[in-house]
Amino acid sequence: MKPAPFAYHRPASLDEALTTLAGDPHAKVLAGGQSLVPLLSMRLAQPSALVDLAGIPGLDGIEVDEHGVRVGALARHSAVLASADVRRVQPLVGLALAHVAHATIRNRGTTVGSVVHADAAAEMPAVLALLGGSVEAASVRGTRTIAADELYLGPLESSLAPDEIATSAWFPALPPGAGVAFEEVARRQGDYALAGVAAVADDAGVRAGYLSVCEVPTVVDLTDVPAGGRGDAALARLDPAEDIHATAAYRSQLVRVLTERVVESALVSRRDRAGEGR
Ligand SMILES: Cc1cc2nc3c(=O)[nH]c(=O)nc-3n(C[C@H](O)[C@H](O)[C@H](O)COP(=O)(O)OP(=O)(O)OC[C@H]3O[C@@H](n4cnc5c(N)ncnc54)[C@H](O)[C@@H]3O)c2cc1C
């Protein structure tokens, strides 16, 4: 199918983009287009206008310091994945991004676009939620920070207002001596996962984040749960969804197996990093 007709705007500044968005409640932001364009083509989205961020300078930055990683709205998945600084400061970002789609899609798709598209099957919303990250949002009314635990409201639904542009996403650094791990099961490398788990083990305990399991990215605290019981402990807090890709029973089994495996890997990674003084 072809998209329904829409107006196309390519603002040269963030202010111009925000004013354009504020003037049309049915307009949508276009970033990499890797999720939005298929939705337009299938007419599942029929915005009156697209406000393309591509002409706005300064939105493609990736800033890394010892506190964390700030990814600009136009930074492509591939650029974030290629950054050695990102891998050093928050290794979970790279571990998860390696599973996001295929190289051609990562070359156009943006990490911030993925975070605000709020697909519970996507890797980066689950990572942002697990790490307690946040999104910077701008509108003609000003700017605000949205914590990950206030961002995800439902399937493909974020708390970003229609007139807001997410200018960056913030992934906190991995504390010294902490460990992370990520694993997912997909039919083919690059496909959306049937289920995926990310885990962090640090001084505060052990937590796991789930993608493609529930209707929103979900974080479960598994501190003090002994090996062998982690999968069932996680399932007690999750409600695996059934869809055309997998039954709820199959997803539950993936949660059981992946949780044990990924938490164990995060604990091993923690021991390794502590041994290396990081
Ligand atoms: C075949 C295929 C396979 C894929 N597989 C995966 C996968 O395995 N895992 C995965 O995570 N993703 C996957 N994707 C999606 C891909 O990661 C997208 O790049 C990602 O969803 C981000 O979208 P984008 O930057 O392309 O944003 P767009 O498609 O341009 O936008 C997506 C949505 O977010 C909004 N938006 C985007 N940026 C902003 C912003 N800065 N401020 C406000 N709103 C904004 C748009 O209005 C739109 O509603 C796949 C895509 C395809 C086509």
PDB file of C-alpha atoms and ligand atoms in Angstrom, residues 28-38 53 73 77 99-101 105 108-110 112-114 116-117 122-123 160 164-166 190-192, ligand 1:
ATOM      1  CA  LYS A  28       4.209  13.381  13.582  1.00  0.00           C
ATOM      2  CA  VAL A  29       7.952  13.574  14.068  1.00  0.00           C
ATOM      3  CA  LEU A  30      10.065  11.683  11.515  1.00  0.00           C
ATOM      4  CA  ALA A  31      13.502  10.495  12.677  1.00  0.00           C
ATOM      5  CA  GLY A  32      14.999   7.428  10.952  1.00  0.00           C
ATOM      6  CA  GLY A  33      11.633   6.374   9.513  1.00  0.00           C
ATOM      7  CA  GLN A  34      12.366   2.684  10.158  1.00  0.00           C
ATOM      8  CA  SER A  35       9.213   2.240  12.225  1.00  0.00           C
ATOM      9  CA  LEU A  36       7.081   5.153  11.071  1.00  0.00           C
ATOM     10  CA  VAL A  37       7.394   4.681   7.299  1.00  0.00           C
ATOM     11  CA  PRO A  38       6.155   1.050   7.383  1.00  0.00           C
ATOM     12  CA  LEU A  53      14.310  16.114  12.164  1.00  0.00           C
ATOM     13  CA  ALA A  73      17.775  12.358  18.652  1.00  0.00           C
ATOM     14  CA  HIS A  77      21.795   2.910  16.086  1.00  0.00           C
ATOM     15  CA  HIS A  99      20.335  -7.358  18.388  1.00  0.00           C
ATOM     16  CA  VAL A 100      18.386  -4.408  16.950  1.00  0.00           C
ATOM     17  CA  ALA A 101      17.285  -5.334  13.427  1.00  0.00           C
ATOM     18  CA  ILE A 105      18.038  -0.592   9.414  1.00  0.00           C
ATOM     19  CA  ARG A 108      18.962   4.786   9.408  1.00  0.00           C
ATOM     20  CA  GLY A 109      17.031   4.051  12.601  1.00  0.00           C
ATOM     21  CA  THR A 110      17.745   6.174  15.655  1.00  0.00           C
ATOM     22  CA  VAL A 112      16.038   7.786  20.568  1.00  0.00           C
ATOM     23  CA  GLY A 113      13.349   6.967  17.992  1.00  0.00           C
ATOM     24  CA  SER A 114      13.338   3.411  19.268  1.00  0.00           C
ATOM     25  CA  VAL A 116      10.112   6.806  22.274  1.00  0.00           C
ATOM     26  CA  HIS A 117       8.382   4.503  19.775  1.00  0.00           C
ATOM     27  CA  ALA A 122      12.290  -3.515  21.099  1.00  0.00           C
ATOM     28  CA  GLU A 123      15.605  -3.769  22.901  1.00  0.00           C
ATOM     29  CA  LEU A 160       5.631  12.048  25.334  1.00  0.00           C
ATOM     30  CA  GLU A 164       7.081  17.212  22.193  1.00  0.00           C
ATOM     31  CA  ILE A 165      10.330  16.189  20.541  1.00  0.00           C
ATOM     32  CA  ALA A 166      12.670  13.868  22.431  1.00  0.00           C
ATOM     33  CA  GLY A 190      17.898  -9.348  13.372  1.00  0.00           C
ATOM     34  CA  ASP A 191      14.232 -10.281  13.756  1.00  0.00           C
ATOM     35  CA  TYR A 192      12.252  -8.916  16.674  1.00  0.00           C
TER      36      TYR A 192
HETATM   37  C1  LIG B   1      12.483  -4.891   9.216  1.00  0.00           C
HETATM   38  C2  LIG B   1      12.674  -4.147  10.517  1.00  0.00           C
HETATM   39  C3  LIG B   1      13.152  -4.837  11.615  1.00  0.00           C
HETATM   40  C4  LIG B   1      13.320  -4.163  12.831  1.00  0.00           C
HETATM   41  N1  LIG B   1      13.776  -4.886  13.901  1.00  0.00           N
HETATM   42  C5  LIG B   1      13.928  -4.256  15.081  1.00  0.00           C
HETATM   43  C6  LIG B   1      14.382  -4.974  16.220  1.00  0.00           C
HETATM   44  O1  LIG B   1      14.683  -6.167  16.173  1.00  0.00           O
HETATM   45  N2  LIG B   1      14.490  -4.292  17.388  1.00  0.00           N
HETATM   46  C7  LIG B   1      14.177  -2.962  17.473  1.00  0.00           C
HETATM   47  O2  LIG B   1      14.288  -2.397  18.561  1.00  0.00           O
HETATM   48  N3  LIG B   1      13.767  -2.272  16.428  1.00  0.00           N
HETATM   49  C8  LIG B   1      13.631  -2.870  15.228  1.00  0.00           C
HETATM   50  N4  LIG B   1      13.206  -2.147  14.160  1.00  0.00           N
HETATM   51  C9  LIG B   1      12.856  -0.702  14.344  1.00  0.00           C
HETATM   52  C10 LIG B   1      14.094   0.181  14.300  1.00  0.00           C
HETATM   53  O3  LIG B   1      14.931  -0.061  15.400  1.00  0.00           O
HETATM   54  C11 LIG B   1      13.709   1.672  14.279  1.00  0.00           C
HETATM   55  O4  LIG B   1      14.820   2.339  13.797  1.00  0.00           O
HETATM   56  C12 LIG B   1      13.387   2.235  15.625  1.00  0.00           C
HETATM   57  O5  LIG B   1      12.076   1.867  16.003  1.00  0.00           O
HETATM   58  C13 LIG B   1      13.542   3.755  15.706  1.00  0.00           C
HETATM   59  O6  LIG B   1      12.843   4.383  14.737  1.00  0.00           O
HETATM   60  P1  LIG B   1      13.382   5.553  13.859  1.00  0.00           P
HETATM   61  O7  LIG B   1      14.467   6.422  14.326  1.00  0.00           O
HETATM   62  O8  LIG B   1      13.573   4.910  12.560  1.00  0.00           O
HETATM   63  O9  LIG B   1      12.086   6.455  14.103  1.00  0.00           O
HETATM   64  P2  LIG B   1      10.841   6.702  13.185  1.00  0.00           P
HETATM   65  O10 LIG B   1      10.431   5.476  12.471  1.00  0.00           O
HETATM   66  O11 LIG B   1      11.123   7.931  12.401  1.00  0.00           O
HETATM   67  O12 LIG B   1       9.775   7.066  14.321  1.00  0.00           O
HETATM   68  C14 LIG B   1       9.179   6.076  15.135  1.00  0.00           C
HETATM   69  C15 LIG B   1       8.145   6.751  16.055  1.00  0.00           C
HETATM   70  O13 LIG B   1       8.809   7.525  17.039  1.00  0.00           O
HETATM   71  C16 LIG B   1       8.485   8.915  16.882  1.00  0.00           C
HETATM   72  N5  LIG B   1       9.760   9.621  17.058  1.00  0.00           N
HETATM   73  C17 LIG B   1      10.961   9.265  16.534  1.00  0.00           C
HETATM   74  N6  LIG B   1      11.919  10.085  16.973  1.00  0.00           N
HETATM   75  C18 LIG B   1      11.300  10.984  17.779  1.00  0.00           C
HETATM   76  C19 LIG B   1      11.773  12.074  18.568  1.00  0.00           C
HETATM   77  N7  LIG B   1      13.075  12.395  18.619  1.00  0.00           N
HETATM   78  N8  LIG B   1      10.884  12.768  19.295  1.00  0.00           N
HETATM   79  C20 LIG B   1       9.560  12.439  19.279  1.00  0.00           C
HETATM   80  N9  LIG B   1       9.067  11.408  18.586  1.00  0.00           N
HETATM   81  C21 LIG B   1       9.926  10.692  17.840  1.00  0.00           C
HETATM   82  C22 LIG B   1       7.881   9.066  15.499  1.00  0.00           C
HETATM   83  O14 LIG B   1       6.963  10.143  15.438  1.00  0.00           O
HETATM   84  C23 LIG B   1       7.202   7.723  15.329  1.00  0.00           C
HETATM   85  O15 LIG B   1       5.962   7.713  15.989  1.00  0.00           O
HETATM   86  C24 LIG B   1      13.025  -2.767  12.933  1.00  0.00           C
HETATM   87  C25 LIG B   1      12.576  -2.065  11.811  1.00  0.00           C
HETATM   88  C26 LIG B   1      12.396  -2.747  10.614  1.00  0.00           C
HETATM   89  C27 LIG B   1      11.907  -1.964   9.420  1.00  0.00           C
END
